[in-house]
Amino acid sequence: MTTPQHPDDFLRLLRMRSAAEDGIFRVDEERLAVFDPEAARRISAANWHRFVMHDRLVDMVRRRRSPEVRWSQVRSAWLTQLHALATPEQHGRLIERMAQIMDARLGRDVDLTMLSQDVAVRSLLPLALSGLTTGEADLVRRDLEMKLLRLVSPDPGSTWHHLRFVAVQIRSGLVVRRVLRQRARGRRGREPDLADPIVDLLPALGMDRALDVVTAVLTAIGGPPGTAAASVLYEFARRPEWQRRLADELGAVDPVAFRTAPPDAAPVTHRFVKEVLRLWSPPLLLVRRSTVPFDLGKTRLAPGDWYLLSPHMIHRDDRVWKRPDLFDPDRFLPGAPHGPADRTCYVPFGWAPKKCIGANIAIVQLMALCHLLCTRYRLTVHRPDEVTMALRFAPVPENFRGELAFR
Ligand code: HEM
């Protein structure tokens, strides 16, 4: 089972989608594409309705059955923690971390895609896992960087690279295990992060499942936030008229105010970020395995069958959006004729009950990035004509080099 990541593979899917009468079609013998908005919503709801985490490997080795843990328990622990973390102080610190990382690259010719990635991941990491020593944090970051490079690079890399990747992944997993164990035993302080509620679930989860859960958050912050930030930079750099509109709005706004009601605090910036996420939704494809039988009208999925979902395909479908390829944040104004037909058409954060838990913080972060670009820095893109958007695991700006300076 391979995930199509290569641009040719994704372009083939785009062609198949245009030829299909609706958004549901067989990609090959193994995979069904479910790119129709309502079908994607229904299949996600049915598939994960009572999703339970198993500990198959350990159960097999120990010849026992571990206690059932519902995924909804894990999600509710995360969401409670995120709610507690949504304070002005925490958001202020997130924005400070973003600015520190950008300040450190001032006046240098940098790869703006990698810079965006760094800004997003390094500033979010303490939210996922904090209180690490410098060595531990470096290792976890290196693991996330290597995972991302494998996803964005068209080159599969040598066997040596692969071995290094696996070694770093194992060592980073050991760091997570150590942190969870030491917090549970009181040898390390509890921290206000997304790993912390998992310490309380350790007796039910066991260490292997707990590691999977923390790794899920780390992987989630390691990919989409950085590519989304790069796409914000990409559209910002290409559109002087929107730079002006954002600057007019953001000059008088404290970014900490994005925390409570982003559309009220900075409506133009909020629409800009929403439109970037519509056009350039990461990841391009979600590969899922059905857990229940599912009837899609003209075809059926049996438990164990693979299917593909894609916010990107839905956002670019002219059957559900008017002029989908046009960049126009004002389509999100109430009553705009080319706006979303209904809520199922705009899904940058996926579908309930597996919808992204970090959606709010992600929007705050991207709006804060716009704020920094309008109020603190001046962005210069070198050779703008050479910048292109490549479709890899996510849309990724390529040949995107430039420089930041203080205003
Ligand atoms: C622009 C930034 C982001 C985008 C576009 C994004 C997008 C997504 C998408 C499409 C999914 C899959 C949903 C599904 O399966 O239906 C997802 C899941 C997830 N995201 Fe995000 N995400 C972003 C930022 C974040 C952040 C900042 C966090 C953490 C604070 C986060 C944590 C997660 C987690 C833990 C899941 C798995 C949820 C589950 O399996 O129940 N994401 N995200």
Short mmCIF file of C-alpha atoms and ligand atoms in Angstrom, two decimals:
data_model
loop_
_atom_site.label_atom_id
_atom_site.label_comp_id
_atom_site.label_asym_id
_atom_site.label_seq_id
_atom_site.Cartn_x
_atom_site.Cartn_y
_atom_site.Cartn_z
CA MET A 1 0.00 0.00 0.00
CA THR A 2 1.67 3.19 -1.09
CA THR A 3 0.54 6.74 -0.49
CA PRO A 4 0.68 8.75 -3.69
CA GLN A 5 3.07 11.60 -2.93
CA HIS A 6 4.86 11.99 -6.18
CA PRO A 7 3.48 14.93 -8.19
CA ASP A 8 2.79 12.70 -11.22
CA ASP A 9 0.70 10.42 -9.08
CA PHE A 10 -1.30 13.30 -7.68
CA LEU A 11 -1.75 14.85 -11.12
CA ARG A 12 -3.08 11.50 -12.32
CA LEU A 13 -5.62 11.64 -9.47
CA LEU A 14 -6.61 15.18 -10.49
CA ARG A 15 -7.24 13.98 -14.05
CA MET A 16 -9.26 11.00 -12.81
CA ARG A 17 -11.34 13.27 -10.63
CA SER A 18 -12.15 15.59 -13.53
CA ALA A 19 -13.19 12.62 -15.67
CA ALA A 20 -15.34 11.06 -12.91
CA GLU A 21 -19.00 12.01 -12.93
CA ASP A 22 -18.91 12.63 -9.18
CA GLY A 23 -16.05 12.70 -6.70
CA ILE A 24 -16.11 8.94 -6.00
CA PHE A 25 -14.03 6.62 -8.17
CA ARG A 26 -11.65 3.65 -8.05
CA VAL A 27 -8.00 4.75 -8.21
CA ASP A 28 -6.85 1.15 -8.63
CA GLU A 29 -7.79 -2.29 -7.32
CA GLU A 30 -6.83 -1.33 -3.79
CA ARG A 31 -8.05 2.21 -3.33
CA LEU A 32 -11.29 4.14 -3.63
CA ALA A 33 -11.18 7.95 -3.89
CA VAL A 34 -13.94 9.61 -1.84
CA PHE A 35 -13.63 13.24 -2.96
CA ASP A 36 -17.32 14.12 -2.72
CA PRO A 37 -17.84 16.48 0.27
CA GLU A 38 -20.95 14.82 1.71
CA ALA A 39 -19.66 11.27 1.20
CA ALA A 40 -16.34 12.24 2.87
CA ARG A 41 -18.23 13.64 5.85
CA ARG A 42 -20.44 10.55 6.18
CA ILE A 43 -17.66 8.00 5.81
CA SER A 44 -15.48 9.75 8.41
CA ALA A 45 -18.37 9.88 10.87
CA ALA A 46 -19.16 6.18 10.39
CA ASN A 47 -15.57 4.95 10.30
CA TRP A 48 -14.37 6.52 13.53
CA HIS A 49 -17.64 6.44 15.46
CA ARG A 50 -16.40 3.95 18.05
CA PHE A 51 -12.71 3.79 17.22
CA VAL A 52 -10.77 1.85 19.85
CA MET A 53 -6.98 1.73 20.22
CA HIS A 54 -5.55 -1.77 20.32
CA ASP A 55 -2.16 -2.86 21.57
CA ARG A 56 -1.86 -5.80 19.15
CA LEU A 57 1.88 -6.38 19.22
CA VAL A 58 2.26 -6.33 23.00
CA ASP A 59 -0.93 -8.39 23.43
CA MET A 60 0.41 -10.99 21.02
CA VAL A 61 3.81 -11.20 22.71
CA ARG A 62 2.36 -11.29 26.23
CA ARG A 63 -0.65 -13.43 25.25
CA ARG A 64 -3.12 -11.09 26.92
CA ARG A 65 -5.70 -8.51 26.01
CA SER A 66 -5.01 -4.92 27.09
CA PRO A 67 -7.79 -2.68 28.34
CA GLU A 68 -9.75 -0.97 25.56
CA VAL A 69 -9.11 2.73 25.18
CA ARG A 70 -11.48 4.67 22.98
CA TRP A 71 -9.87 7.27 20.72
CA SER A 72 -12.52 9.74 21.88
CA GLN A 73 -11.01 9.53 25.43
CA VAL A 74 -7.61 10.56 24.06
CA ARG A 75 -9.11 13.39 22.00
CA SER A 76 -11.11 14.68 24.91
CA ALA A 77 -7.95 14.72 27.09
CA TRP A 78 -6.14 16.73 24.37
CA LEU A 79 -9.02 19.15 23.86
CA THR A 80 -9.35 19.82 27.60
CA GLN A 81 -5.63 20.57 27.75
CA LEU A 82 -5.77 22.84 24.69
CA HIS A 83 -8.64 24.73 26.27
CA ALA A 84 -6.56 25.25 29.43
CA LEU A 85 -3.64 26.41 27.26
CA ALA A 86 -5.67 29.01 25.35
CA THR A 87 -4.58 31.87 27.63
CA PRO A 88 -3.20 35.25 26.54
CA GLU A 89 0.15 34.32 28.19
CA GLN A 90 0.50 31.04 26.25
CA HIS A 91 -0.43 32.70 22.95
CA GLY A 92 1.90 35.59 23.68
CA ARG A 93 4.73 33.09 24.25
CA LEU A 94 3.93 31.23 21.02
CA ILE A 95 4.20 34.48 19.05
CA GLU A 96 7.40 35.45 20.90
CA ARG A 97 8.96 32.10 19.95
CA MET A 98 7.99 32.66 16.31
CA ALA A 99 9.59 36.13 16.34
CA GLN A 100 12.78 34.82 18.02
CA ILE A 101 13.26 32.21 15.29
CA MET A 102 12.69 34.79 12.57
CA ASP A 103 14.96 37.36 14.27
CA ALA A 104 17.77 34.80 14.26
CA ARG A 105 17.64 34.59 10.43
CA LEU A 106 17.49 38.31 9.69
CA GLY A 107 19.51 39.66 6.80
CA ARG A 108 20.42 36.23 5.41
CA ASP A 109 19.52 34.58 2.15
CA VAL A 110 17.31 31.72 3.35
CA ASP A 111 15.05 29.02 1.95
CA LEU A 112 11.71 30.56 2.93
CA THR A 113 9.90 27.21 2.88
CA MET A 114 12.35 25.75 5.40
CA LEU A 115 12.23 28.94 7.46
CA SER A 116 8.41 28.72 7.65
CA GLN A 117 8.72 25.10 8.68
CA ASP A 118 11.18 25.96 11.41
CA VAL A 119 9.07 28.84 12.70
CA ALA A 120 5.96 26.67 12.87
CA VAL A 121 7.49 23.53 14.36
CA ARG A 122 9.88 25.09 16.87
CA SER A 123 7.24 27.45 18.19
CA LEU A 124 4.63 24.65 18.50
CA LEU A 125 6.92 22.00 20.00
CA PRO A 126 6.65 23.25 23.62
CA LEU A 127 2.87 23.00 23.27
CA ALA A 128 3.19 19.32 22.36
CA LEU A 129 6.11 18.35 24.62
CA SER A 130 7.93 20.74 26.91
CA GLY A 131 10.46 20.65 29.75
CA LEU A 132 12.99 18.82 27.54
CA THR A 133 16.75 19.17 27.96
CA THR A 134 18.53 20.82 25.02
CA GLY A 135 19.75 17.42 23.81
CA GLU A 136 16.28 15.86 24.03
CA ALA A 137 14.66 18.79 22.21
CA ASP A 138 17.31 18.63 19.46
CA LEU A 139 16.66 14.94 18.94
CA VAL A 140 12.87 15.31 18.75
CA ARG A 141 13.27 18.24 16.34
CA ARG A 142 15.73 16.29 14.18
CA ASP A 143 13.25 13.41 14.02
CA LEU A 144 10.49 15.80 12.87
CA GLU A 145 12.82 17.47 10.35
CA MET A 146 13.88 14.12 8.87
CA LYS A 147 10.25 12.96 8.62
CA LEU A 148 9.35 16.16 6.82
CA LEU A 149 12.33 16.01 4.45
CA ARG A 150 11.33 12.50 3.44
CA LEU A 151 7.83 13.76 2.69
CA VAL A 152 8.77 16.87 0.72
CA SER A 153 11.81 15.57 -1.10
CA PRO A 154 11.27 14.00 -4.54
CA ASP A 155 14.43 11.93 -3.94
CA PRO A 156 13.86 8.76 -1.83
CA GLY A 157 17.43 8.99 -0.40
CA SER A 158 20.09 6.33 0.11
CA THR A 159 19.93 3.27 2.38
CA TRP A 160 22.34 5.10 4.69
CA HIS A 161 19.87 7.98 4.98
CA HIS A 162 17.09 5.55 5.71
CA LEU A 163 19.09 3.87 8.48
CA ARG A 164 19.92 7.24 10.03
CA PHE A 165 16.26 8.19 9.83
CA VAL A 166 15.20 5.00 11.65
CA ALA A 167 17.92 5.48 14.30
CA VAL A 168 16.80 9.06 15.01
CA GLN A 169 13.17 7.96 15.13
CA ILE A 170 13.97 5.27 17.70
CA ARG A 171 16.03 7.65 19.85
CA SER A 172 13.33 10.29 19.72
CA GLY A 173 10.76 7.65 20.75
CA LEU A 174 12.99 6.77 23.72
CA VAL A 175 12.98 10.44 24.76
CA VAL A 176 9.16 10.48 24.74
CA ARG A 177 9.01 7.23 26.74
CA ARG A 178 11.47 8.62 29.30
CA VAL A 179 9.55 11.87 29.68
CA LEU A 180 6.22 10.06 30.19
CA ARG A 181 7.74 7.56 32.64
CA GLN A 182 9.57 10.20 34.68
CA ARG A 183 6.52 12.46 34.87
CA ALA A 184 4.38 9.51 36.00
CA ARG A 185 6.91 8.65 38.74
CA GLY A 186 7.29 12.26 39.87
CA ARG A 187 10.94 12.44 38.76
CA ARG A 188 10.16 15.13 36.25
CA GLY A 189 7.76 18.02 36.66
CA ARG A 190 4.32 17.99 35.03
CA GLU A 191 4.14 20.48 32.16
CA PRO A 192 1.30 22.35 30.49
CA ASP A 193 1.56 20.46 27.19
CA LEU A 194 -0.38 17.91 25.13
CA ALA A 195 1.74 15.00 26.38
CA ASP A 196 0.76 15.67 29.99
CA PRO A 197 -2.83 14.33 29.98
CA ILE A 198 -1.42 11.15 28.45
CA VAL A 199 0.59 10.60 31.66
CA ASP A 200 -2.75 10.21 33.47
CA LEU A 201 -3.94 7.75 30.82
CA LEU A 202 -0.73 5.66 31.10
CA PRO A 203 -2.19 2.94 33.36
CA ALA A 204 -4.93 2.25 30.78
CA LEU A 205 -2.87 2.87 27.63
CA GLY A 206 0.44 1.25 28.53
CA MET A 207 3.70 2.76 27.27
CA ASP A 208 3.46 1.63 23.62
CA ARG A 209 0.06 3.13 22.97
CA ALA A 210 1.01 6.25 24.97
CA LEU A 211 4.03 6.66 22.69
CA ASP A 212 1.77 6.30 19.62
CA VAL A 213 -0.52 9.01 20.96
CA VAL A 214 2.29 11.50 21.68
CA THR A 215 3.89 10.65 18.32
CA ALA A 216 0.55 11.43 16.62
CA VAL A 217 0.69 14.99 18.00
CA LEU A 218 4.38 15.42 17.18
CA THR A 219 3.80 14.20 13.61
CA ALA A 220 0.76 16.48 13.32
CA ILE A 221 2.79 19.57 14.27
CA GLY A 222 5.76 18.45 12.16
CA GLY A 223 3.94 18.60 8.79
CA PRO A 224 0.84 20.69 8.02
CA PRO A 225 1.57 23.78 10.17
CA GLY A 226 4.92 24.40 8.45
CA THR A 227 3.72 23.87 4.89
CA ALA A 228 0.66 26.03 5.63
CA ALA A 229 2.97 28.76 6.95
CA ALA A 230 5.08 28.50 3.77
CA SER A 231 1.91 28.86 1.67
CA VAL A 232 0.92 31.97 3.66
CA LEU A 233 4.35 33.47 2.93
CA TYR A 234 4.04 32.45 -0.74
CA GLU A 235 0.66 34.15 -1.25
CA PHE A 236 1.68 37.15 0.86
CA ALA A 237 4.78 37.70 -1.26
CA ARG A 238 2.86 37.41 -4.55
CA ARG A 239 0.05 39.83 -3.71
CA PRO A 240 1.00 43.42 -2.93
CA GLU A 241 -2.65 44.48 -2.84
CA TRP A 242 -3.33 41.98 -0.05
CA GLN A 243 -0.12 43.03 1.75
CA ARG A 244 -1.58 46.54 1.89
CA ARG A 245 -4.99 45.37 3.07
CA LEU A 246 -3.45 43.21 5.80
CA ALA A 247 -1.04 45.96 6.89
CA ASP A 248 -3.92 48.47 7.13
CA GLU A 249 -5.82 46.11 9.37
CA LEU A 250 -3.00 44.68 11.47
CA GLY A 251 -1.18 47.90 12.33
CA ALA A 252 -3.61 48.56 15.18
CA VAL A 253 -4.25 44.98 16.35
CA ASP A 254 -2.61 43.09 19.23
CA PRO A 255 -2.10 39.54 17.87
CA VAL A 256 -2.90 38.06 21.27
CA ALA A 257 -6.50 39.12 20.47
CA PHE A 258 -6.64 36.45 17.70
CA ARG A 259 -7.04 33.93 20.52
CA THR A 260 -10.71 34.51 21.25
CA ALA A 261 -12.50 35.45 18.02
CA PRO A 262 -10.07 35.66 15.07
CA PRO A 263 -12.72 36.76 12.51
CA ASP A 264 -13.70 39.70 14.77
CA ALA A 265 -10.15 40.67 15.77
CA ALA A 266 -8.87 40.87 12.16
CA PRO A 267 -11.51 39.89 9.58
CA VAL A 268 -9.42 40.61 6.46
CA THR A 269 -6.45 38.60 7.77
CA HIS A 270 -8.76 35.78 8.81
CA ARG A 271 -10.22 35.59 5.28
CA PHE A 272 -6.72 35.71 3.77
CA VAL A 273 -5.57 32.76 5.92
CA LYS A 274 -8.77 30.82 5.17
CA GLU A 275 -8.25 31.29 1.43
CA VAL A 276 -4.60 30.16 1.64
CA LEU A 277 -5.78 27.03 3.47
CA ARG A 278 -8.47 26.45 0.82
CA LEU A 279 -6.09 26.68 -2.14
CA TRP A 280 -3.10 24.96 -0.52
CA SER A 281 -4.52 22.50 2.04
CA PRO A 282 -1.96 20.21 3.61
CA PRO A 283 -1.85 17.20 3.49
CA LEU A 284 -3.06 16.56 -0.07
CA LEU A 285 -4.31 13.08 0.71
CA LEU A 286 -5.45 11.20 3.78
CA VAL A 287 -5.18 7.44 3.35
CA ARG A 288 -7.71 5.59 5.49
CA ARG A 289 -8.76 1.99 6.05
CA SER A 290 -12.41 1.30 6.60
CA THR A 291 -13.34 -0.32 9.89
CA VAL A 292 -17.03 -0.82 9.08
CA PRO A 293 -18.97 -1.77 5.93
CA PHE A 294 -19.98 1.39 4.11
CA ASP A 295 -22.49 1.96 1.32
CA LEU A 296 -21.59 4.75 -1.09
CA GLY A 297 -24.53 4.18 -3.42
CA LYS A 298 -22.79 3.05 -6.60
CA THR A 299 -20.08 1.18 -4.69
CA ARG A 300 -19.41 -0.30 -1.26
CA LEU A 301 -16.45 -0.49 1.09
CA ALA A 302 -15.85 -3.63 3.14
CA PRO A 303 -13.96 -3.50 6.47
CA GLY A 304 -10.25 -3.44 5.68
CA ASP A 305 -10.65 -1.64 2.30
CA TRP A 306 -8.54 1.45 1.67
CA TYR A 307 -9.98 4.82 0.73
CA LEU A 308 -8.56 8.29 0.08
CA LEU A 309 -9.86 11.63 1.32
CA SER A 310 -8.60 15.01 0.21
CA PRO A 311 -9.55 18.48 1.44
CA HIS A 312 -7.51 19.82 -1.51
CA MET A 313 -9.61 17.96 -4.10
CA ILE A 314 -12.84 19.23 -2.53
CA HIS A 315 -11.50 22.80 -2.35
CA ARG A 316 -10.54 22.75 -6.05
CA ASP A 317 -13.69 21.08 -7.38
CA ASP A 318 -15.72 23.34 -9.69
CA ARG A 319 -18.78 21.23 -8.92
CA VAL A 320 -18.75 22.61 -5.37
CA TRP A 321 -16.90 25.97 -5.71
CA LYS A 322 -17.28 28.75 -8.27
CA ARG A 323 -13.91 29.64 -9.86
CA PRO A 324 -12.03 27.38 -7.42
CA ASP A 325 -8.56 28.19 -8.80
CA LEU A 326 -8.92 31.92 -8.22
CA PHE A 327 -7.24 33.34 -5.09
CA ASP A 328 -9.90 35.55 -3.55
CA PRO A 329 -10.22 35.74 0.24
CA ASP A 330 -13.36 37.86 -0.18
CA ARG A 331 -15.22 34.73 -1.24
CA PHE A 332 -15.56 34.14 2.52
CA LEU A 333 -17.54 37.37 2.99
CA PRO A 334 -21.13 36.55 3.98
CA GLY A 335 -23.29 36.13 0.87
CA ALA A 336 -20.35 36.21 -1.61
CA PRO A 337 -21.54 34.51 -4.83
CA HIS A 338 -18.38 32.39 -5.13
CA GLY A 339 -18.30 31.38 -1.46
CA PRO A 340 -18.67 27.87 -0.01
CA ALA A 341 -22.00 26.25 -0.88
CA ASP A 342 -22.21 24.76 2.61
CA ARG A 343 -20.03 23.66 5.53
CA THR A 344 -19.03 20.35 3.92
CA CYS A 345 -17.14 22.18 1.12
CA TYR A 346 -14.50 23.81 3.33
CA VAL A 347 -12.56 21.17 5.27
CA PRO A 348 -8.89 22.20 5.72
CA PHE A 349 -8.88 20.50 9.13
CA GLY A 350 -10.62 17.29 8.09
CA TRP A 351 -13.76 15.71 9.40
CA ALA A 352 -15.37 14.86 12.74
CA PRO A 353 -14.77 12.82 14.79
CA LYS A 354 -11.06 12.85 13.71
CA LYS A 355 -11.00 16.54 12.87
CA CYS A 356 -7.74 18.35 13.67
CA ILE A 357 -7.55 19.21 17.37
CA GLY A 358 -5.14 22.08 16.64
CA ALA A 359 -7.39 24.00 14.20
CA ASN A 360 -7.82 27.04 16.47
CA ILE A 361 -4.18 27.37 17.40
CA ALA A 362 -3.21 26.82 13.75
CA ILE A 363 -5.37 29.76 12.62
CA VAL A 364 -3.96 31.95 15.42
CA GLN A 365 -0.42 31.01 14.40
CA LEU A 366 -0.96 31.80 10.71
CA MET A 367 -2.64 35.11 11.52
CA ALA A 368 0.23 35.92 13.90
CA LEU A 369 2.64 35.19 11.04
CA CYS A 370 0.79 37.74 8.88
CA HIS A 371 1.02 40.19 11.77
CA LEU A 372 4.79 39.73 12.05
CA LEU A 373 5.18 40.14 8.27
CA CYS A 374 3.20 43.38 8.30
CA THR A 375 4.47 45.00 11.48
CA ARG A 376 7.94 43.68 12.32
CA TYR A 377 9.65 42.44 9.15
CA ARG A 378 10.09 43.32 5.52
CA LEU A 379 10.09 40.24 3.28
CA THR A 380 12.10 40.19 0.05
CA VAL A 381 11.79 37.23 -2.29
CA HIS A 382 14.78 36.57 -4.54
CA ARG A 383 13.98 35.68 -8.16
CA PRO A 384 10.19 35.59 -7.58
CA ASP A 385 9.57 34.35 -11.16
CA GLU A 386 11.29 31.08 -10.32
CA VAL A 387 9.09 30.25 -7.32
CA THR A 388 6.66 27.39 -8.00
CA MET A 389 4.20 25.42 -5.89
CA ALA A 390 5.03 21.71 -5.96
CA LEU A 391 2.41 19.12 -4.99
CA ARG A 392 4.22 16.69 -2.71
CA PHE A 393 2.66 15.27 0.47
CA ALA A 394 1.36 18.83 0.73
CA PRO A 395 1.64 21.89 -1.49
CA VAL A 396 5.23 23.10 -0.99
CA PRO A 397 6.70 26.31 -2.47
CA GLU A 398 9.95 25.52 -4.31
CA ASN A 399 12.87 27.78 -5.29
CA PHE A 400 11.44 30.05 -2.61
CA ARG A 401 14.47 31.97 -1.39
CA GLY A 402 14.58 35.39 0.14
CA GLU A 403 15.43 37.55 3.09
CA LEU A 404 13.80 39.08 6.14
CA ALA A 405 14.81 42.49 7.52
CA PHE A 406 13.41 44.62 10.33
CA ARG A 407 10.97 47.30 9.16
C1 HEM B 1 -2.47 24.79 9.38
C2 HEM B 1 -2.18 23.85 10.26
C3 HEM B 1 -2.86 22.51 10.31
C4 HEM B 1 -3.57 21.83 9.34
C5 HEM B 1 -3.89 22.28 7.91
C6 HEM B 1 -3.99 20.57 9.93
C7 HEM B 1 -4.75 19.62 9.26
C8 HEM B 1 -5.13 18.42 9.81
C9 HEM B 1 -5.88 17.39 9.11
C10 HEM B 1 -6.40 17.50 7.67
C11 HEM B 1 -6.05 16.35 9.96
C12 HEM B 1 -6.74 15.02 9.66
C13 HEM B 1 -8.20 15.09 10.03
C14 HEM B 1 -8.99 13.87 9.58
O1 HEM B 1 -8.46 12.76 9.61
O2 HEM B 1 -10.17 14.05 9.20
C15 HEM B 1 -5.39 16.70 11.21
C16 HEM B 1 -5.34 15.89 12.32
C17 HEM B 1 -4.68 16.23 13.49
N1 HEM B 1 -4.08 17.42 13.80
FE1 HEM B 1 -3.89 19.01 12.55
N2 HEM B 1 -3.54 20.52 11.22
C18 HEM B 1 -2.84 21.68 11.50
C19 HEM B 1 -2.26 22.03 12.70
C20 HEM B 1 -2.26 21.26 13.83
C21 HEM B 1 -1.70 21.67 15.11
C22 HEM B 1 -1.08 23.03 15.40
C23 HEM B 1 -1.87 20.61 15.97
C24 HEM B 1 -1.49 20.49 17.44
C25 HEM B 1 -1.57 21.44 18.30
C26 HEM B 1 -2.54 19.55 15.23
C27 HEM B 1 -2.87 18.32 15.74
C28 HEM B 1 -3.56 17.34 15.06
C29 HEM B 1 -3.83 16.02 15.61
C30 HEM B 1 -3.41 15.49 16.98
C31 HEM B 1 -4.55 15.34 14.63
C32 HEM B 1 -5.09 13.90 14.72
C33 HEM B 1 -6.50 13.93 15.25
C34 HEM B 1 -7.10 12.55 15.40
O3 HEM B 1 -6.54 11.61 14.84
O4 HEM B 1 -8.11 12.43 16.10
N3 HEM B 1 -2.75 19.99 13.95
N4 HEM B 1 -4.84 17.97 11.09
#
